[in-house]
XYZ file of C-alpha atoms in Angstrom:
453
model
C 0.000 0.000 0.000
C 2.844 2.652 1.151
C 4.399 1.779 -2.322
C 1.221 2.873 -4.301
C 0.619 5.870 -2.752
C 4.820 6.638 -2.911
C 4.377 6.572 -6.904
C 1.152 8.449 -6.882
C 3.226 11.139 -5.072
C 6.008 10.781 -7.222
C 3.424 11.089 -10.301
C 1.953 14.085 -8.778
C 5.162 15.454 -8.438
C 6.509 14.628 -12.141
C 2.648 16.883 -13.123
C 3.869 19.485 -11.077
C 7.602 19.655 -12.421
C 6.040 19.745 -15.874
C 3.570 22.686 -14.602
C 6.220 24.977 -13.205
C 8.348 24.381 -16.479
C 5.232 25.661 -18.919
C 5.327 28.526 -16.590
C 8.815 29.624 -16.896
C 8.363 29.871 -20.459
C 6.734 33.693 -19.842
C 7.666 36.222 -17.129
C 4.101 36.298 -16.505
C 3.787 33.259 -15.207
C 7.027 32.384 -14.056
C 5.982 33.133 -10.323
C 3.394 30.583 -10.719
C 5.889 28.057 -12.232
C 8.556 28.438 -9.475
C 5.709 27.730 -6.731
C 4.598 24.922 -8.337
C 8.064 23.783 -8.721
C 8.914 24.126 -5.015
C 5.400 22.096 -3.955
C 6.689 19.593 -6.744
C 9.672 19.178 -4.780
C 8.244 19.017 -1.581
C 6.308 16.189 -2.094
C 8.683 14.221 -3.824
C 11.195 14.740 -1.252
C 8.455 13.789 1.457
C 7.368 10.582 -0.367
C 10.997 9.416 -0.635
C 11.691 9.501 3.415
C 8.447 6.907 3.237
C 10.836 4.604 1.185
C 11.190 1.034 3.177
C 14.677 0.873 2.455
C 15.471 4.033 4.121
C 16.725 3.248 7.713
C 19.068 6.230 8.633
C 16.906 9.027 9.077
C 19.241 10.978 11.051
C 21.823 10.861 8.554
C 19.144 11.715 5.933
C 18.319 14.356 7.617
C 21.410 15.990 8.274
C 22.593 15.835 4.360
C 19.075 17.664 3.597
C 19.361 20.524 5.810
C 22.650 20.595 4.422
C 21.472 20.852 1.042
C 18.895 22.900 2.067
C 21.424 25.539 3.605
C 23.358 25.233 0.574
C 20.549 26.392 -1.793
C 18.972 28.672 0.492
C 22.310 31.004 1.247
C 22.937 31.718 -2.437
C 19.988 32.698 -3.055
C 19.731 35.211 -0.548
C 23.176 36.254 -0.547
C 23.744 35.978 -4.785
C 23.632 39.279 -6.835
C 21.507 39.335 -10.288
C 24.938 39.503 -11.958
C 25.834 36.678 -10.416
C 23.238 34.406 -11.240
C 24.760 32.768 -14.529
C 27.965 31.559 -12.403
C 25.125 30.243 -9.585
C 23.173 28.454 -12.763
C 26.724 27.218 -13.873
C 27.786 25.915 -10.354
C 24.337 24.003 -9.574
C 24.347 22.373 -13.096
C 27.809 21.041 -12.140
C 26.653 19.975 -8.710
C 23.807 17.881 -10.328
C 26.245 16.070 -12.515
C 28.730 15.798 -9.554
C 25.298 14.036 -7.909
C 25.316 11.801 -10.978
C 28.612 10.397 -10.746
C 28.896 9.684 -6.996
C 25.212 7.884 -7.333
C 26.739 5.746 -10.313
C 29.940 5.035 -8.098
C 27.706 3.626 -5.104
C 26.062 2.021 -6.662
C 28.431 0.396 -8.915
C 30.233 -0.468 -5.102
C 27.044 -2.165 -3.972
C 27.714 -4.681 -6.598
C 24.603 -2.880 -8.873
C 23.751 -5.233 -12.454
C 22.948 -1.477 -14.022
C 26.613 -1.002 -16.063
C 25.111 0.200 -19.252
C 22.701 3.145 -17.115
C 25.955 3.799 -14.935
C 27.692 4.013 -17.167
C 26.281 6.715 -19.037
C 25.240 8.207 -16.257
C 28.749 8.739 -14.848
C 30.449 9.734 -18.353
C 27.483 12.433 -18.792
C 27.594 13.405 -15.358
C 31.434 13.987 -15.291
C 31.359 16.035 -18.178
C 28.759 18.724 -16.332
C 30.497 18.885 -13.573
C 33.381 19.464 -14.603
C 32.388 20.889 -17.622
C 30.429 23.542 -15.457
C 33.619 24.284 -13.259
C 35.235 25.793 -16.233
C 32.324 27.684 -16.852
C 31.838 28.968 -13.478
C 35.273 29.469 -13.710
C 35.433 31.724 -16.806
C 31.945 34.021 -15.647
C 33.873 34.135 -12.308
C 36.813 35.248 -13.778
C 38.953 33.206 -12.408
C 39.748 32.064 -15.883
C 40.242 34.410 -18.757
C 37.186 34.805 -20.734
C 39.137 34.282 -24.442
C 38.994 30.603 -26.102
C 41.477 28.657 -24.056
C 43.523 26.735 -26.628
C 46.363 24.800 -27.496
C 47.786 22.797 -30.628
C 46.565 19.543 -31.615
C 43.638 19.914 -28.552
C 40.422 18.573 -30.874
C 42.235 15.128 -31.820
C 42.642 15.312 -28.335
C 39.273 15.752 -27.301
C 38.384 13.096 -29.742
C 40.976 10.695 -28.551
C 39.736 11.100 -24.594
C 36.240 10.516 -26.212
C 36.867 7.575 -27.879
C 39.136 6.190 -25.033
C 36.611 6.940 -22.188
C 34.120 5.049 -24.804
C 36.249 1.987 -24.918
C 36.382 1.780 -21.728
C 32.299 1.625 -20.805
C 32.376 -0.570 -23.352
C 34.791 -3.150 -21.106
C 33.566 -2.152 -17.951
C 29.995 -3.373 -19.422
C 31.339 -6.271 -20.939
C 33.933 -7.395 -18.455
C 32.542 -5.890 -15.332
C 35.936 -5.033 -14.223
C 35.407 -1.979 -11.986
C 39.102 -0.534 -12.545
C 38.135 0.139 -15.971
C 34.594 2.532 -14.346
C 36.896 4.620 -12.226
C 39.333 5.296 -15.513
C 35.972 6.212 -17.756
C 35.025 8.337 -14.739
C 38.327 10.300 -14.367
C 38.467 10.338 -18.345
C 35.351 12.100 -18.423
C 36.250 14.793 -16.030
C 39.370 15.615 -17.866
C 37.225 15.360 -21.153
C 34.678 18.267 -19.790
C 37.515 20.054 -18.741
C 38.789 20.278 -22.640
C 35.424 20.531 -23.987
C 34.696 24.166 -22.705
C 38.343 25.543 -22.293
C 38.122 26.560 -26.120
C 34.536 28.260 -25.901
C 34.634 31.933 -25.492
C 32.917 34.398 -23.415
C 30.571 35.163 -26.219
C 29.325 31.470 -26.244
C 29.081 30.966 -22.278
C 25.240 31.508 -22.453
C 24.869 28.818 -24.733
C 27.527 26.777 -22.765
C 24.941 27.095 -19.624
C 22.098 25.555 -21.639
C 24.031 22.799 -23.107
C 25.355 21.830 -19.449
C 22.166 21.992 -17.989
C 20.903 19.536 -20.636
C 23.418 16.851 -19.624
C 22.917 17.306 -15.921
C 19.262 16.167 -16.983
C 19.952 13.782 -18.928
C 22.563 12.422 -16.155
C 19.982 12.417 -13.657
C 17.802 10.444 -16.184
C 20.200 7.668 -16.222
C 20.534 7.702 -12.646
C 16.792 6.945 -12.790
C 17.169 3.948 -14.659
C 19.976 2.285 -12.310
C 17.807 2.971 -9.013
C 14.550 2.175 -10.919
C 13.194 5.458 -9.489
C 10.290 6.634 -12.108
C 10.301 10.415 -10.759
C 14.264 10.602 -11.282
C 13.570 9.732 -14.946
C 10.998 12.000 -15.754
C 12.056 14.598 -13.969
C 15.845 13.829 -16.031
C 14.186 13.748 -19.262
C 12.170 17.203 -18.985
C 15.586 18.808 -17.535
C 17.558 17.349 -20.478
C 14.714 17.455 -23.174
C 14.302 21.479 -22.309
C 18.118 21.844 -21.785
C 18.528 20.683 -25.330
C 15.381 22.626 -26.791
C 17.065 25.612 -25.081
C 20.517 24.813 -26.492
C 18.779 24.404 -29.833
C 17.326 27.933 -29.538
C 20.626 29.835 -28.473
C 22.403 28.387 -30.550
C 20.052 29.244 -33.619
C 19.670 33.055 -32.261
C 23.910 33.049 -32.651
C 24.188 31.270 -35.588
C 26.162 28.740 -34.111
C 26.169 25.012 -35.004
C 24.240 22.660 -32.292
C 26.599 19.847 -33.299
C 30.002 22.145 -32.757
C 28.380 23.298 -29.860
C 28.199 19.568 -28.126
C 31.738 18.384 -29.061
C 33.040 21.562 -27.947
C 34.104 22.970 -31.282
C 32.500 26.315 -31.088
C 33.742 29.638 -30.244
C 37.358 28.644 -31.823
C 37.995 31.585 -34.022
C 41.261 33.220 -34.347
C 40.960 36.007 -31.895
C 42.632 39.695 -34.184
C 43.749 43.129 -32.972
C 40.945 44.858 -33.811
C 42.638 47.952 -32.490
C 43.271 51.499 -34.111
C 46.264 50.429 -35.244
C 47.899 53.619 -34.714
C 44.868 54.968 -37.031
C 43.847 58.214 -35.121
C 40.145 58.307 -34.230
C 37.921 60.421 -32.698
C 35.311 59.481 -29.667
C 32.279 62.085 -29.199
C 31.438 62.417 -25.083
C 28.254 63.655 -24.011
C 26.778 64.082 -20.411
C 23.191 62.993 -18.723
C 22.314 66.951 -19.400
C 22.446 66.493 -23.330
C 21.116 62.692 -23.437
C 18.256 64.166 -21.330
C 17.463 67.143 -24.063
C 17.231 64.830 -26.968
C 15.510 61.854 -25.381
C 12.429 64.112 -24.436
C 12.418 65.852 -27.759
C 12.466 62.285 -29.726
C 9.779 60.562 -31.071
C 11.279 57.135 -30.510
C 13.958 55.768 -28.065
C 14.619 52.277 -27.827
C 17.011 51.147 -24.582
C 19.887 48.286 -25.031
C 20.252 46.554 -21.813
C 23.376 45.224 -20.848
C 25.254 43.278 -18.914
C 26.487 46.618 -17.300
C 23.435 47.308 -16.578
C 22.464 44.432 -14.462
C 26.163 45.186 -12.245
C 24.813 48.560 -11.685
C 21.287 47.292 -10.591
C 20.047 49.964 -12.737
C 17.149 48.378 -14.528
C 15.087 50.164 -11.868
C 16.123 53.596 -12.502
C 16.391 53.011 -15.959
C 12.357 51.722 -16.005
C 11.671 55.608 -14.009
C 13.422 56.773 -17.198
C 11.327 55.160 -19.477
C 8.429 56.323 -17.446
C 9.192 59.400 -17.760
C 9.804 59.473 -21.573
C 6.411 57.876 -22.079
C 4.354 59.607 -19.451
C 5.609 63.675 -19.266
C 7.249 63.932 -22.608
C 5.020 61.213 -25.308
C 8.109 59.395 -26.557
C 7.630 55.408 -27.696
C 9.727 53.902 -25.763
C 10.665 50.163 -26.256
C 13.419 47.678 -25.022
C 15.454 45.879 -26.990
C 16.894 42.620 -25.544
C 19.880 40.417 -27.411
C 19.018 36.474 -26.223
C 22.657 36.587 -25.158
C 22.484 40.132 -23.314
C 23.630 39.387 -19.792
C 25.307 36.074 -19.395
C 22.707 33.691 -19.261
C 19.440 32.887 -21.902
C 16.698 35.686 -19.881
C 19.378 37.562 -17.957
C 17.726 40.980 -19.439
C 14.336 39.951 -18.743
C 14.482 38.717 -15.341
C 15.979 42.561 -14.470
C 13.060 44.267 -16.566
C 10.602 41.486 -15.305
C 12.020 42.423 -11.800
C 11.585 46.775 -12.416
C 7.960 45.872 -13.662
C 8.972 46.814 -16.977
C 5.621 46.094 -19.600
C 5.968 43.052 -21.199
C 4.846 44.560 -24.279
C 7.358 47.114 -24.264
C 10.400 44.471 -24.456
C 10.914 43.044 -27.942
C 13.719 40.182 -29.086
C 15.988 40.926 -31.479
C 14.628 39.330 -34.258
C 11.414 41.725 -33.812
C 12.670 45.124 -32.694
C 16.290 45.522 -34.777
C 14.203 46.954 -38.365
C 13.235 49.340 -36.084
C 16.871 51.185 -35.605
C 16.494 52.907 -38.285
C 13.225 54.997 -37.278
C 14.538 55.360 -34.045
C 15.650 58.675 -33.076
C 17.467 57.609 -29.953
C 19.142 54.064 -28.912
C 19.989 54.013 -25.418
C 22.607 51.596 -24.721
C 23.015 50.812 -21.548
C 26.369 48.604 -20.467
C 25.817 46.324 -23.650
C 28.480 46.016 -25.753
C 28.972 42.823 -27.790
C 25.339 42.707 -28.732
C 25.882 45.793 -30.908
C 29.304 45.319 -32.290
C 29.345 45.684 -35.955
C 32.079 42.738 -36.123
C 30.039 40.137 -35.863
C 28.803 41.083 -39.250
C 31.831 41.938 -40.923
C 34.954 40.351 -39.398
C 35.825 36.429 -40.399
C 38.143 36.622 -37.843
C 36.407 37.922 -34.517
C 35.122 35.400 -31.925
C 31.926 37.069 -32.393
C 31.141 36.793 -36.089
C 28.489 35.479 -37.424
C 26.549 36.343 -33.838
C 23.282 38.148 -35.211
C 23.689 41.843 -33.130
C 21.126 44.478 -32.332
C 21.089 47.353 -35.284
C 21.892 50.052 -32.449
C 24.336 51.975 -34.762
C 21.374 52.798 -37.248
C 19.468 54.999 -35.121
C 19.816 58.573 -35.432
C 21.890 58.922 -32.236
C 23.724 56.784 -30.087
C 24.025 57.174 -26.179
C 26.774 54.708 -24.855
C 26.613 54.106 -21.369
C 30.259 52.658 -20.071
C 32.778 52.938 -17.824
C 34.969 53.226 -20.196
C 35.722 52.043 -23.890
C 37.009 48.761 -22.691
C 35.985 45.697 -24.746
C 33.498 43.415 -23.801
C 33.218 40.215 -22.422
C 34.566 38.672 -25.563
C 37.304 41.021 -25.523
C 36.402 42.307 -29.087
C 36.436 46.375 -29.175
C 33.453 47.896 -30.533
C 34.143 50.211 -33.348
C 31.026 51.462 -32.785
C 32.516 53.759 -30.102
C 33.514 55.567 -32.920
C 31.080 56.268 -35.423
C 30.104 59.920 -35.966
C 26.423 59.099 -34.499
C 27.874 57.660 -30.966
C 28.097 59.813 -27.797
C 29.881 57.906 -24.937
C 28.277 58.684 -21.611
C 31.046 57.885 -19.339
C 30.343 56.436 -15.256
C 28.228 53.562 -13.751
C 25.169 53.128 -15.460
C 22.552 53.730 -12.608
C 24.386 57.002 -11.542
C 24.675 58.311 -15.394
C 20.686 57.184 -15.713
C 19.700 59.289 -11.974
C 21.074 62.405 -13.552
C 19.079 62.077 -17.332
C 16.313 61.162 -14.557
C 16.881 64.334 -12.186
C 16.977 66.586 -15.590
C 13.590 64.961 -17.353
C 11.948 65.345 -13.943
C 13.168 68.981 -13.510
């Protein structure tokens, strides 16, 4: 009987998961989605302690307030900006999950090889796949492609040698040959993200997601726990869908993207080259004058803008546009803007932005050239002109957002340091571009102070 109503729970549960997933696809609903996926959990954590095979409930116990603690302080304590590195470092926790499951069992003397075994070799390669990452958005590790001669015959080598040996372990059931796959596949995620850029690491977050799901899937299969396999599958099914989608919004390859290929272009000097060129400074007094006497402004958020915590201030701008002074006012939002797939929507989502006021790329860029204003607000990738026309950069080929076209151009930076690619923007430069130098929620309170004057 207790068994029954544990897989009704777990069934309920699996409903639930799929519930709060449909509402994360719209900021909307994404309130509705998390709550649903917090009761989801709930229950199937409750309906697990019921398990007759659990004894140790102290023990039990004592890992989940652990794990509890451990998801609980980050999210207080974790900044916006930060939230791509948190993404990064749980993906790689849920692999690491995958891996020491597969290696218990495997201990216990477990008949599962073939679901270990994939578990552990998909597992190993998000965690430490996801270390790198973290690593890189951390910077800890320089941002550029990491690379060295000779490293994709490598890569294919460790592949096909961490293959061979599932393949004995299954056959042969020798358990040396499961701890070499398993340290194999470690150093294989290691090598598999070194060469992807900064540019990329948004669609590097997606693609590790997806195999922590479809880890946890396989784990599913070796304890013969049904909610562990759903639950996989939806995490590695929308992992990959999301991949899928980033990858097609940078006009990358999915396939490069999974063997790690991606992101491998020769980096070039895209410097002045001694070539003397001129950058036009304004100040929040002149970006105020011409933003109330436009027809049209469209903001750029950036990743600069989500350091700054400025999306509020920035949505009192926007207010202020629309409400004292009749400009259309719309935000334009890259899917890589940030450094995670949403980043920019969250923040706008979070200042009560409209929904209807924030367009994608693919819907709001012909609209550049009507604009009389672009606002561009610590983005600076996302509107580099390379991408388009330079073979070379790490960026090209990365659809951008048409800010240049607009009749003028305010540039909120620090300074005009590349971004996160580490490609200069030679839009800096161009005759319609006014660099508004200082932190981008102080440089947006002073336009703010003057429209409100």
């Amino acid at each position: 009987m207790i068994m029954h109503l544990i897989s009704a729970a777990y069934l309920i549960s699996a409903a639930l998961f799929i519930l709060a997933i449909r509402g994360l696809a719209s900021p909307e609903t994404a309130r509705r989605g998390n709550v649903l996926g917090i009761a989801g959990m709930f229950l199937a954590i409750g309906a697990t302690l019921f398990l007759p095979q659990i004894h140790n409930y102290a023990l039990l116990l004592a890992f989940l307030a652990a794990g509890a603690a451990a998801g609980l302080i980050p999210a207080f304590k974790v900044r916006m900006t930060a939230l791509p590195q948190m993404i990064a470092a749980f993906n790689g926790l849920g692999g690491l999950a995958a891996v020491l499951i597969s290696l218990a069992d495997i201990i216990a003397g477990s008949e599962m090889r073939i679901e270990n075994t994939l578990s552990v070799i998909i597992g190993a390669v998000a965690f430490s796949g996801s270390v790198i990452a973290f690593a890189k958005l951390q910077r800890l590790l320089p941002a550029k492609p990491l690379v060295f001669p000779g490293q994709r015959l490598l890569n294919l080598a460790l592949f096909l040698a961490v293959a061979g040996l599932g393949i004995k372990f299954v056959v042969s059931q020798e358990v040396n040959a499961f701890y070499l796959l398993t340290g194999g596949a470690i150093v294989l995620g290691f090598l598999l993200v070194l060469p992807i850029g900064g540019a990329d690491m948004p669609v590097v977050i997606a693609v590790l997601n997806a195999y922590s799901g479809w880890a946890a899937a396989g784990i599913g299969f070796s304890l013969n726990n049904v909610l562990l396999i759903i639950v996989g599958t939806i995490v590695g099914a929308s992992g990959m869908i999301l991949s899928y989608i980033m990858t097609k919004a940078m006009n990358r390859s999915l396939s490069s993207v999974m063997l790690g290929g991606f992101g491998l272009n020769k980096e070039k000097d895209v410097s002045a080259n001694g070539e003397e060129r001129t950058v036009r400074t304004g100040n929040p007094e002149d970006a105020a004058f011409i933003m109330k006497n436009a027809n049209k402004v469209i903001i750029v958020p950036g990743y600069g803008m989500a350091a700054a915590q400025a999306q509020h201030i920035l949505r009192t701008m926007g207010n202020d546009l629309q409400q004292k002074y009749g400009v259309d006012v719309k935000y334009a939002i890259h899917p890589v803007a940030g450094r995670m797939p949403g980043h920019m929507n969250v923040l706008l989502a979070e200042a009560n932005v409209p929904y209807e006021e924030v367009f994608e790329l693919e819907d709001i860029n012909r609209e550049f050239e009507t604009a009389d204003v672009a606002y561009v607000i610590g983005a600076n990738d996302v509107t580099n002109p390379l991408a388009k026309s330079d073979t070379t950069s790490p960026i090209y080929g990365m659809p951008v957002l048409e800010a240049g076209k607009a009749k003028t151009v305010f540039f909120v930076k620090r300074s005009l340091g590349t971004g996160y690619s580490g490609v200069e923007n030679p839009l800096f430069f161009a005759d319609n571009v006014f660099m508004l130098y200082g932190d981008a929620k102080k440089v947006t309170e002073e336009i703010v102070s003057v429209l409100e004057r």
